[in-house]
Amino acid sequence: MKYYLLLVLATVTIPALQAAEKLYPSGKILDIQQETRTRVLYYQVDTPVSKAEPYFEVSVQVGDTIYVGDYSPRHADETVPDEWNVPQAKVRLRLDKHYIFLRRLAGTELQFVITKRIAAVAAQKAPASSSPK
């Protein structure tokens, strides 16, 4: 009876553990760029007063698709984790319809808004910009 209960318990828990692992497939970070966009704070006598706000643009390849996403930090001094700045860095991620969640080594996630989806084959076949001679 004890072995039967242990067998049933193992049968139920092992597929659940495998399903949790499939939530975070691995991807490859192709590029991370820090950009700025200007935001109008207010208008003073028909003159806009604006502020430059930094954001990060990341390109991640998952299988045959390259996802490009934006992340707006909470404050201007915030950066992306150092382990992502390595060329072709491997990262665990979770995909949603409009978001990509990149997982840090500590287990927390950063949420990026997906701005583009590009087929990796089409990106590789695109001609490189030729330099004038």
mmCIF file with all atom_site columns, N, CA, C and O in Angstrom, residues 6-53:
data_model
loop_
_atom_site.group_PDB
_atom_site.id
_atom_site.type_symbol
_atom_site.label_atom_id
_atom_site.label_alt_id
_atom_site.label_comp_id
_atom_site.label_asym_id
_atom_site.label_entity_id
_atom_site.label_seq_id
_atom_site.pdbx_PDB_ins_code
_atom_site.Cartn_x
_atom_site.Cartn_y
_atom_site.Cartn_z
_atom_site.occupancy
_atom_site.B_iso_or_equiv
_atom_site.pdbx_formal_charge
_atom_site.auth_seq_id
_atom_site.auth_comp_id
_atom_site.auth_asym_id
_atom_site.auth_atom_id
_atom_site.pdbx_PDB_model_num
ATOM 1   N N  . LEU A 1 6  ? 3.194  5.961  -2.964  1.00 0.00 ? 6  LEU A N  1
ATOM 2   C CA . LEU A 1 6  ? 4.400  6.634  -3.438  1.00 0.00 ? 6  LEU A CA 1
ATOM 3   C C  . LEU A 1 6  ? 4.424  6.709  -4.965  1.00 0.00 ? 6  LEU A C  1
ATOM 4   O O  . LEU A 1 6  ? 4.805  7.730  -5.534  1.00 0.00 ? 6  LEU A O  1
ATOM 5   N N  . LEU A 1 7  ? 3.990  5.643  -5.627  1.00 0.00 ? 7  LEU A N  1
ATOM 6   C CA . LEU A 1 7  ? 3.935  5.623  -7.083  1.00 0.00 ? 7  LEU A CA 1
ATOM 7   C C  . LEU A 1 7  ? 2.934  6.650  -7.612  1.00 0.00 ? 7  LEU A C  1
ATOM 8   O O  . LEU A 1 7  ? 3.210  7.373  -8.579  1.00 0.00 ? 7  LEU A O  1
ATOM 9   N N  . VAL A 1 8  ? 1.776  6.756  -6.986  1.00 0.00 ? 8  VAL A N  1
ATOM 10  C CA . VAL A 1 8  ? 0.765  7.726  -7.402  1.00 0.00 ? 8  VAL A CA 1
ATOM 11  C C  . VAL A 1 8  ? 1.277  9.150  -7.179  1.00 0.00 ? 8  VAL A C  1
ATOM 12  O O  . VAL A 1 8  ? 1.120  10.020 -8.038  1.00 0.00 ? 8  VAL A O  1
ATOM 13  N N  . LEU A 1 9  ? 1.924  9.385  -6.050  1.00 0.00 ? 9  LEU A N  1
ATOM 14  C CA . LEU A 1 9  ? 2.469  10.703 -5.754  1.00 0.00 ? 9  LEU A CA 1
ATOM 15  C C  . LEU A 1 9  ? 3.551  11.097 -6.753  1.00 0.00 ? 9  LEU A C  1
ATOM 16  O O  . LEU A 1 9  ? 3.590  12.231 -7.239  1.00 0.00 ? 9  LEU A O  1
ATOM 17  N N  . ALA A 1 10 ? 4.429  10.184 -7.125  1.00 0.00 ? 10 ALA A N  1
ATOM 18  C CA . ALA A 1 10 ? 5.482  10.456 -8.095  1.00 0.00 ? 10 ALA A CA 1
ATOM 19  C C  . ALA A 1 10 ? 4.889  10.701 -9.481  1.00 0.00 ? 10 ALA A C  1
ATOM 20  O O  . ALA A 1 10 ? 5.368  11.560 -10.230 1.00 0.00 ? 10 ALA A O  1
ATOM 21  N N  . THR A 1 11 ? 3.849  9.957  -9.826  1.00 0.00 ? 11 THR A N  1
ATOM 22  C CA . THR A 1 11 ? 3.201  10.123 -11.124 1.00 0.00 ? 11 THR A CA 1
ATOM 23  C C  . THR A 1 11 ? 2.552  11.499 -11.259 1.00 0.00 ? 11 THR A C  1
ATOM 24  O O  . THR A 1 11 ? 2.540  12.083 -12.335 1.00 0.00 ? 11 THR A O  1
ATOM 25  N N  . VAL A 1 12 ? 2.061  12.027 -10.169 1.00 0.00 ? 12 VAL A N  1
ATOM 26  C CA . VAL A 1 12 ? 1.400  13.332 -10.204 1.00 0.00 ? 12 VAL A CA 1
ATOM 27  C C  . VAL A 1 12 ? 2.417  14.468 -10.186 1.00 0.00 ? 12 VAL A C  1
ATOM 28  O O  . VAL A 1 12 ? 2.254  15.468 -10.891 1.00 0.00 ? 12 VAL A O  1
ATOM 29  N N  . THR A 1 13 ? 3.493  14.360 -9.422  1.00 0.00 ? 13 THR A N  1
ATOM 30  C CA . THR A 1 13 ? 4.416  15.493 -9.256  1.00 0.00 ? 13 THR A CA 1
ATOM 31  C C  . THR A 1 13 ? 5.438  15.635 -10.374 1.00 0.00 ? 13 THR A C  1
ATOM 32  O O  . THR A 1 13 ? 5.826  16.749 -10.706 1.00 0.00 ? 13 THR A O  1
ATOM 33  N N  . ILE A 1 14 ? 5.892  14.563 -10.977 1.00 0.00 ? 14 ILE A N  1
ATOM 34  C CA . ILE A 1 14 ? 6.933  14.654 -12.010 1.00 0.00 ? 14 ILE A CA 1
ATOM 35  C C  . ILE A 1 14 ? 6.457  15.424 -13.239 1.00 0.00 ? 14 ILE A C  1
ATOM 36  O O  . ILE A 1 14 ? 7.174  16.309 -13.715 1.00 0.00 ? 14 ILE A O  1
ATOM 37  N N  . PRO A 1 15 ? 5.267  15.181 -13.795 1.00 0.00 ? 15 PRO A N  1
ATOM 38  C CA . PRO A 1 15 ? 4.835  16.019 -14.930 1.00 0.00 ? 15 PRO A CA 1
ATOM 39  C C  . PRO A 1 15 ? 4.658  17.489 -14.558 1.00 0.00 ? 15 PRO A C  1
ATOM 40  O O  . PRO A 1 15 ? 4.896  18.370 -15.380 1.00 0.00 ? 15 PRO A O  1
ATOM 41  N N  . ALA A 1 16 ? 4.265  17.770 -13.335 1.00 0.00 ? 16 ALA A N  1
ATOM 42  C CA . ALA A 1 16 ? 4.117  19.165 -12.908 1.00 0.00 ? 16 ALA A CA 1
ATOM 43  C C  . ALA A 1 16 ? 5.467  19.867 -12.886 1.00 0.00 ? 16 ALA A C  1
ATOM 44  O O  . ALA A 1 16 ? 5.574  21.036 -13.234 1.00 0.00 ? 16 ALA A O  1
ATOM 45  N N  . LEU A 1 17 ? 6.520  19.173 -12.475 1.00 0.00 ? 17 LEU A N  1
ATOM 46  C CA . LEU A 1 17 ? 7.850  19.768 -12.464 1.00 0.00 ? 17 LEU A CA 1
ATOM 47  C C  . LEU A 1 17 ? 8.345  20.025 -13.888 1.00 0.00 ? 17 LEU A C  1
ATOM 48  O O  . LEU A 1 17 ? 8.985  21.036 -14.153 1.00 0.00 ? 17 LEU A O  1
ATOM 49  N N  . GLN A 1 18 ? 8.068  19.139 -14.803 1.00 0.00 ? 18 GLN A N  1
ATOM 50  C CA . GLN A 1 18 ? 8.476  19.334 -16.190 1.00 0.00 ? 18 GLN A CA 1
ATOM 51  C C  . GLN A 1 18 ? 7.705  20.478 -16.828 1.00 0.00 ? 18 GLN A C  1
ATOM 52  O O  . GLN A 1 18 ? 8.245  21.217 -17.632 1.00 0.00 ? 18 GLN A O  1
ATOM 53  N N  . ALA A 1 19 ? 6.442  20.639 -16.476 1.00 0.00 ? 19 ALA A N  1
ATOM 54  C CA . ALA A 1 19 ? 5.645  21.736 -17.024 1.00 0.00 ? 19 ALA A CA 1
ATOM 55  C C  . ALA A 1 19 ? 6.176  23.077 -16.537 1.00 0.00 ? 19 ALA A C  1
ATOM 56  O O  . ALA A 1 19 ? 6.185  24.054 -17.277 1.00 0.00 ? 19 ALA A O  1
ATOM 57  N N  . ALA A 1 20 ? 6.635  23.151 -15.301 1.00 0.00 ? 20 ALA A N  1
ATOM 58  C CA . ALA A 1 20 ? 7.194  24.400 -14.784 1.00 0.00 ? 20 ALA A CA 1
ATOM 59  C C  . ALA A 1 20 ? 8.483  24.752 -15.509 1.00 0.00 ? 20 ALA A C  1
ATOM 60  O O  . ALA A 1 20 ? 8.777  25.919 -15.736 1.00 0.00 ? 20 ALA A O  1
ATOM 61  N N  . GLU A 1 21 ? 9.254  23.774 -15.898 1.00 0.00 ? 21 GLU A N  1
ATOM 62  C CA . GLU A 1 21 ? 10.500 24.026 -16.615 1.00 0.00 ? 21 GLU A CA 1
ATOM 63  C C  . GLU A 1 21 ? 10.221 24.547 -18.019 1.00 0.00 ? 21 GLU A C  1
ATOM 64  O O  . GLU A 1 21 ? 10.958 25.366 -18.538 1.00 0.00 ? 21 GLU A O  1
ATOM 65  N N  . LYS A 1 22 ? 9.132  24.130 -18.647 1.00 0.00 ? 22 LYS A N  1
ATOM 66  C CA . LYS A 1 22 ? 8.814  24.561 -19.997 1.00 0.00 ? 22 LYS A CA 1
ATOM 67  C C  . LYS A 1 22 ? 8.342  26.010 -20.048 1.00 0.00 ? 22 LYS A C  1
ATOM 68  O O  . LYS A 1 22 ? 8.312  26.607 -21.103 1.00 0.00 ? 22 LYS A O  1
ATOM 69  N N  . LEU A 1 23 ? 7.959  26.595 -18.910 1.00 0.00 ? 23 LEU A N  1
ATOM 70  C CA . LEU A 1 23 ? 7.545  27.982 -18.894 1.00 0.00 ? 23 LEU A CA 1
ATOM 71  C C  . LEU A 1 23 ? 8.695  28.916 -19.221 1.00 0.00 ? 23 LEU A C  1
ATOM 72  O O  . LEU A 1 23 ? 8.489  30.018 -19.696 1.00 0.00 ? 23 LEU A O  1
ATOM 73  N N  . TYR A 1 24 ? 9.914  28.500 -18.944 1.00 0.00 ? 24 TYR A N  1
ATOM 74  C CA . TYR A 1 24 ? 11.079 29.338 -19.165 1.00 0.00 ? 24 TYR A CA 1
ATOM 75  C C  . TYR A 1 24 ? 12.019 28.704 -20.184 1.00 0.00 ? 24 TYR A C  1
ATOM 76  O O  . TYR A 1 24 ? 13.030 28.137 -19.833 1.00 0.00 ? 24 TYR A O  1
ATOM 77  N N  . PRO A 1 25 ? 11.691 28.833 -21.483 1.00 0.00 ? 25 PRO A N  1
ATOM 78  C CA . PRO A 1 25 ? 12.636 28.334 -22.486 1.00 0.00 ? 25 PRO A CA 1
ATOM 79  C C  . PRO A 1 25 ? 13.866 29.232 -22.527 1.00 0.00 ? 25 PRO A C  1
ATOM 80  O O  . PRO A 1 25 ? 13.859 30.341 -22.010 1.00 0.00 ? 25 PRO A O  1
ATOM 81  N N  . SER A 1 26 ? 14.911 28.746 -23.138 1.00 0.00 ? 26 SER A N  1
ATOM 82  C CA . SER A 1 26 ? 16.128 29.561 -23.215 1.00 0.00 ? 26 SER A CA 1
ATOM 83  C C  . SER A 1 26 ? 16.151 30.326 -24.525 1.00 0.00 ? 26 SER A C  1
ATOM 84  O O  . SER A 1 26 ? 15.608 29.910 -25.536 1.00 0.00 ? 26 SER A O  1
ATOM 85  N N  . GLY A 1 27 ? 16.786 31.483 -24.478 1.00 0.00 ? 27 GLY A N  1
ATOM 86  C CA . GLY A 1 27 ? 16.953 32.330 -25.640 1.00 0.00 ? 27 GLY A CA 1
ATOM 87  C C  . GLY A 1 27 ? 18.349 32.906 -25.644 1.00 0.00 ? 27 GLY A C  1
ATOM 88  O O  . GLY A 1 27 ? 19.157 32.638 -24.753 1.00 0.00 ? 27 GLY A O  1
ATOM 89  N N  . LYS A 1 28 ? 18.624 33.708 -26.638 1.00 0.00 ? 28 LYS A N  1
ATOM 90  C CA . LYS A 1 28 ? 19.956 34.283 -26.800 1.00 0.00 ? 28 LYS A CA 1
ATOM 91  C C  . LYS A 1 28 ? 19.790 35.785 -27.004 1.00 0.00 ? 28 LYS A C  1
ATOM 92  O O  . LYS A 1 28 ? 19.079 36.225 -27.904 1.00 0.00 ? 28 LYS A O  1
ATOM 93  N N  . ILE A 1 29 ? 20.445 36.584 -26.156 1.00 0.00 ? 29 ILE A N  1
ATOM 94  C CA . ILE A 1 29 ? 20.395 38.036 -26.291 1.00 0.00 ? 29 ILE A CA 1
ATOM 95  C C  . ILE A 1 29 ? 21.353 38.433 -27.412 1.00 0.00 ? 29 ILE A C  1
ATOM 96  O O  . ILE A 1 29 ? 22.550 38.181 -27.341 1.00 0.00 ? 29 ILE A O  1
ATOM 97  N N  . LEU A 1 30 ? 20.820 39.049 -28.441 1.00 0.00 ? 30 LEU A N  1
ATOM 98  C CA . LEU A 1 30 ? 21.633 39.471 -29.573 1.00 0.00 ? 30 LEU A CA 1
ATOM 99  C C  . LEU A 1 30 ? 22.187 40.875 -29.390 1.00 0.00 ? 30 LEU A C  1
ATOM 100 O O  . LEU A 1 30 ? 23.321 41.147 -29.767 1.00 0.00 ? 30 LEU A O  1
ATOM 101 N N  . ASP A 1 31 ? 21.382 41.773 -28.805 1.00 0.00 ? 31 ASP A N  1
ATOM 102 C CA . ASP A 1 31 ? 21.816 43.159 -28.694 1.00 0.00 ? 31 ASP A CA 1
ATOM 103 C C  . ASP A 1 31 ? 21.040 43.850 -27.588 1.00 0.00 ? 31 ASP A C  1
ATOM 104 O O  . ASP A 1 31 ? 19.843 43.599 -27.401 1.00 0.00 ? 31 ASP A O  1
ATOM 105 N N  . ILE A 1 32 ? 21.732 44.723 -26.839 1.00 0.00 ? 32 ILE A N  1
ATOM 106 C CA . ILE A 1 32 ? 21.100 45.595 -25.851 1.00 0.00 ? 32 ILE A CA 1
ATOM 107 C C  . ILE A 1 32 ? 21.615 47.010 -26.104 1.00 0.00 ? 32 ILE A C  1
ATOM 108 O O  . ILE A 1 32 ? 22.818 47.231 -26.145 1.00 0.00 ? 32 ILE A O  1
ATOM 109 N N  . GLN A 1 33 ? 20.698 47.944 -26.283 1.00 0.00 ? 33 GLN A N  1
ATOM 110 C CA . GLN A 1 33 ? 21.048 49.345 -26.516 1.00 0.00 ? 33 GLN A CA 1
ATOM 111 C C  . GLN A 1 33 ? 20.307 50.219 -25.517 1.00 0.00 ? 33 GLN A C  1
ATOM 112 O O  . GLN A 1 33 ? 19.135 49.984 -25.243 1.00 0.00 ? 33 GLN A O  1
ATOM 113 N N  . GLN A 1 34 ? 21.000 51.225 -24.971 1.00 0.00 ? 34 GLN A N  1
ATOM 114 C CA . GLN A 1 34 ? 20.332 52.209 -24.144 1.00 0.00 ? 34 GLN A CA 1
ATOM 115 C C  . GLN A 1 34 ? 20.012 53.407 -25.023 1.00 0.00 ? 34 GLN A C  1
ATOM 116 O O  . GLN A 1 34 ? 20.890 53.989 -25.645 1.00 0.00 ? 34 GLN A O  1
ATOM 117 N N  . GLU A 1 35 ? 18.743 53.752 -25.100 1.00 0.00 ? 35 GLU A N  1
ATOM 118 C CA . GLU A 1 35 ? 18.251 54.843 -25.934 1.00 0.00 ? 35 GLU A CA 1
ATOM 119 C C  . GLU A 1 35 ? 17.565 55.870 -25.038 1.00 0.00 ? 35 GLU A C  1
ATOM 120 O O  . GLU A 1 35 ? 17.350 55.624 -23.851 1.00 0.00 ? 35 GLU A O  1
ATOM 121 N N  . THR A 1 36 ? 17.220 57.011 -25.605 1.00 0.00 ? 36 THR A N  1
ATOM 122 C CA . THR A 1 36 ? 16.443 58.016 -24.883 1.00 0.00 ? 36 THR A CA 1
ATOM 123 C C  . THR A 1 36 ? 15.292 58.478 -25.759 1.00 0.00 ? 36 THR A C  1
ATOM 124 O O  . THR A 1 36 ? 15.395 58.508 -26.983 1.00 0.00 ? 36 THR A O  1
ATOM 125 N N  . ARG A 1 37 ? 14.209 58.807 -25.120 1.00 0.00 ? 37 ARG A N  1
ATOM 126 C CA . ARG A 1 37 ? 13.071 59.414 -25.809 1.00 0.00 ? 37 ARG A CA 1
ATOM 127 C C  . ARG A 1 37 ? 12.676 60.646 -25.017 1.00 0.00 ? 37 ARG A C  1
ATOM 128 O O  . ARG A 1 37 ? 12.829 60.685 -23.805 1.00 0.00 ? 37 ARG A O  1
ATOM 129 N N  . THR A 1 38 ? 12.210 61.651 -25.719 1.00 0.00 ? 38 THR A N  1
ATOM 130 C CA . THR A 1 38 ? 11.826 62.887 -25.046 1.00 0.00 ? 38 THR A CA 1
ATOM 131 C C  . THR A 1 38 ? 10.340 62.865 -24.742 1.00 0.00 ? 38 THR A C  1
ATOM 132 O O  . THR A 1 38 ? 9.532  62.402 -25.552 1.00 0.00 ? 38 THR A O  1
ATOM 133 N N  . ARG A 1 39 ? 10.020 63.352 -23.577 1.00 0.00 ? 39 ARG A N  1
ATOM 134 C CA . ARG A 1 39 ? 8.630  63.407 -23.126 1.00 0.00 ? 39 ARG A CA 1
ATOM 135 C C  . ARG A 1 39 ? 8.315  64.850 -22.771 1.00 0.00 ? 39 ARG A C  1
ATOM 136 O O  . ARG A 1 39 ? 9.075  65.518 -22.072 1.00 0.00 ? 39 ARG A O  1
ATOM 137 N N  . VAL A 1 40 ? 7.205  65.339 -23.254 1.00 0.00 ? 40 VAL A N  1
ATOM 138 C CA . VAL A 1 40 ? 6.784  66.711 -22.965 1.00 0.00 ? 40 VAL A CA 1
ATOM 139 C C  . VAL A 1 40 ? 6.182  66.721 -21.565 1.00 0.00 ? 40 VAL A C  1
ATOM 140 O O  . VAL A 1 40 ? 5.222  65.996 -21.270 1.00 0.00 ? 40 VAL A O  1
ATOM 141 N N  . LEU A 1 41 ? 6.755  67.548 -20.700 1.00 0.00 ? 41 LEU A N  1
ATOM 142 C CA . LEU A 1 41 ? 6.250  67.669 -19.343 1.00 0.00 ? 41 LEU A CA 1
ATOM 143 C C  . LEU A 1 41 ? 5.080  68.650 -19.271 1.00 0.00 ? 41 LEU A C  1
ATOM 144 O O  . LEU A 1 41 ? 4.050  68.361 -18.664 1.00 0.00 ? 41 LEU A O  1
ATOM 145 N N  . TYR A 1 42 ? 5.264  69.808 -19.868 1.00 0.00 ? 42 TYR A N  1
ATOM 146 C CA . TYR A 1 42 ? 4.208  70.817 -19.888 1.00 0.00 ? 42 TYR A CA 1
ATOM 147 C C  . TYR A 1 42 ? 4.556  71.856 -20.948 1.00 0.00 ? 42 TYR A C  1
ATOM 148 O O  . TYR A 1 42 ? 5.650  71.855 -21.505 1.00 0.00 ? 42 TYR A O  1
ATOM 149 N N  . TYR A 1 43 ? 3.611  72.722 -21.219 1.00 0.00 ? 43 TYR A N  1
ATOM 150 C CA . TYR A 1 43 ? 3.814  73.812 -22.176 1.00 0.00 ? 43 TYR A CA 1
ATOM 151 C C  . TYR A 1 43 ? 3.844  75.124 -21.413 1.00 0.00 ? 43 TYR A C  1
ATOM 152 O O  . TYR A 1 43 ? 3.021  75.363 -20.521 1.00 0.00 ? 43 TYR A O  1
ATOM 153 N N  . GLN A 1 44 ? 4.798  75.956 -21.763 1.00 0.00 ? 44 GLN A N  1
ATOM 154 C CA . GLN A 1 44 ? 4.894  77.273 -21.155 1.00 0.00 ? 44 GLN A CA 1
ATOM 155 C C  . GLN A 1 44 ? 4.883  78.300 -22.284 1.00 0.00 ? 44 GLN A C  1
ATOM 156 O O  . GLN A 1 44 ? 5.852  78.423 -23.041 1.00 0.00 ? 44 GLN A O  1
ATOM 157 N N  . VAL A 1 45 ? 3.783  78.990 -22.407 1.00 0.00 ? 45 VAL A N  1
ATOM 158 C CA . VAL A 1 45 ? 3.574  79.990 -23.447 1.00 0.00 ? 45 VAL A CA 1
ATOM 159 C C  . VAL A 1 45 ? 3.880  79.380 -24.823 1.00 0.00 ? 45 VAL A C  1
ATOM 160 O O  . VAL A 1 45 ? 4.776  79.793 -25.538 1.00 0.00 ? 45 VAL A O  1
ATOM 161 N N  . ASP A 1 46 ? 3.173  78.322 -25.163 1.00 0.00 ? 46 ASP A N  1
ATOM 162 C CA . ASP A 1 46 ? 3.286  77.623 -26.440 1.00 0.00 ? 46 ASP A CA 1
ATOM 163 C C  . ASP A 1 46 ? 4.662  77.020 -26.697 1.00 0.00 ? 46 ASP A C  1
ATOM 164 O O  . ASP A 1 46 ? 5.003  76.704 -27.836 1.00 0.00 ? 46 ASP A O  1
ATOM 165 N N  . THR A 1 47 ? 5.467  76.886 -25.675 1.00 0.00 ? 47 THR A N  1
ATOM 166 C CA . THR A 1 47 ? 6.778  76.256 -25.811 1.00 0.00 ? 47 THR A CA 1
ATOM 167 C C  . THR A 1 47 ? 6.796  74.988 -24.974 1.00 0.00 ? 47 THR A C  1
ATOM 168 O O  . THR A 1 47 ? 6.558  75.038 -23.770 1.00 0.00 ? 47 THR A O  1
ATOM 169 N N  . PRO A 1 48 ? 7.045  73.842 -25.602 1.00 0.00 ? 48 PRO A N  1
ATOM 170 C CA . PRO A 1 48 ? 7.050  72.613 -24.811 1.00 0.00 ? 48 PRO A CA 1
ATOM 171 C C  . PRO A 1 48 ? 8.315  72.512 -23.958 1.00 0.00 ? 48 PRO A C  1
ATOM 172 O O  . PRO A 1 48 ? 9.416  72.802 -24.403 1.00 0.00 ? 48 PRO A O  1
ATOM 173 N N  . VAL A 1 49 ? 8.123  72.108 -22.715 1.00 0.00 ? 49 VAL A N  1
ATOM 174 C CA . VAL A 1 49 ? 9.236  71.811 -21.811 1.00 0.00 ? 49 VAL A CA 1
ATOM 175 C C  . VAL A 1 49 ? 9.304  70.291 -21.747 1.00 0.00 ? 49 VAL A C  1
ATOM 176 O O  . VAL A 1 49 ? 8.357  69.633 -21.314 1.00 0.00 ? 49 VAL A O  1
ATOM 177 N N  . SER A 1 50 ? 10.416 69.739 -22.206 1.00 0.00 ? 50 SER A N  1
ATOM 178 C CA . SER A 1 50 ? 10.510 68.285 -22.315 1.00 0.00 ? 50 SER A CA 1
ATOM 179 C C  . SER A 1 50 ? 11.652 67.748 -21.462 1.00 0.00 ? 50 SER A C  1
ATOM 180 O O  . SER A 1 50 ? 12.509 68.499 -20.986 1.00 0.00 ? 50 SER A O  1
ATOM 181 N N  . LYS A 1 51 ? 11.641 66.446 -21.312 1.00 0.00 ? 51 LYS A N  1
ATOM 182 C CA . LYS A 1 51 ? 12.641 65.757 -20.508 1.00 0.00 ? 51 LYS A CA 1
ATOM 183 C C  . LYS A 1 51 ? 13.052 64.492 -21.256 1.00 0.00 ? 51 LYS A C  1
ATOM 184 O O  . LYS A 1 51 ? 12.205 63.789 -21.812 1.00 0.00 ? 51 LYS A O  1
ATOM 185 N N  . ALA A 1 52 ? 14.359 64.212 -21.288 1.00 0.00 ? 52 ALA A N  1
ATOM 186 C CA . ALA A 1 52 ? 14.854 62.987 -21.928 1.00 0.00 ? 52 ALA A CA 1
ATOM 187 C C  . ALA A 1 52 ? 14.758 61.839 -20.928 1.00 0.00 ? 52 ALA A C  1
ATOM 188 O O  . ALA A 1 52 ? 15.259 61.934 -19.809 1.00 0.00 ? 52 ALA A O  1
ATOM 189 N N  . GLU A 1 53 ? 14.093 60.755 -21.329 1.00 0.00 ? 53 GLU A N  1
ATOM 190 C CA . GLU A 1 53 ? 13.940 59.584 -20.467 1.00 0.00 ? 53 GLU A CA 1
ATOM 191 C C  . GLU A 1 53 ? 14.641 58.396 -21.115 1.00 0.00 ? 53 GLU A C  1
ATOM 192 O O  . GLU A 1 53 ? 14.378 58.076 -22.274 1.00 0.00 ? 53 GLU A O  1
#
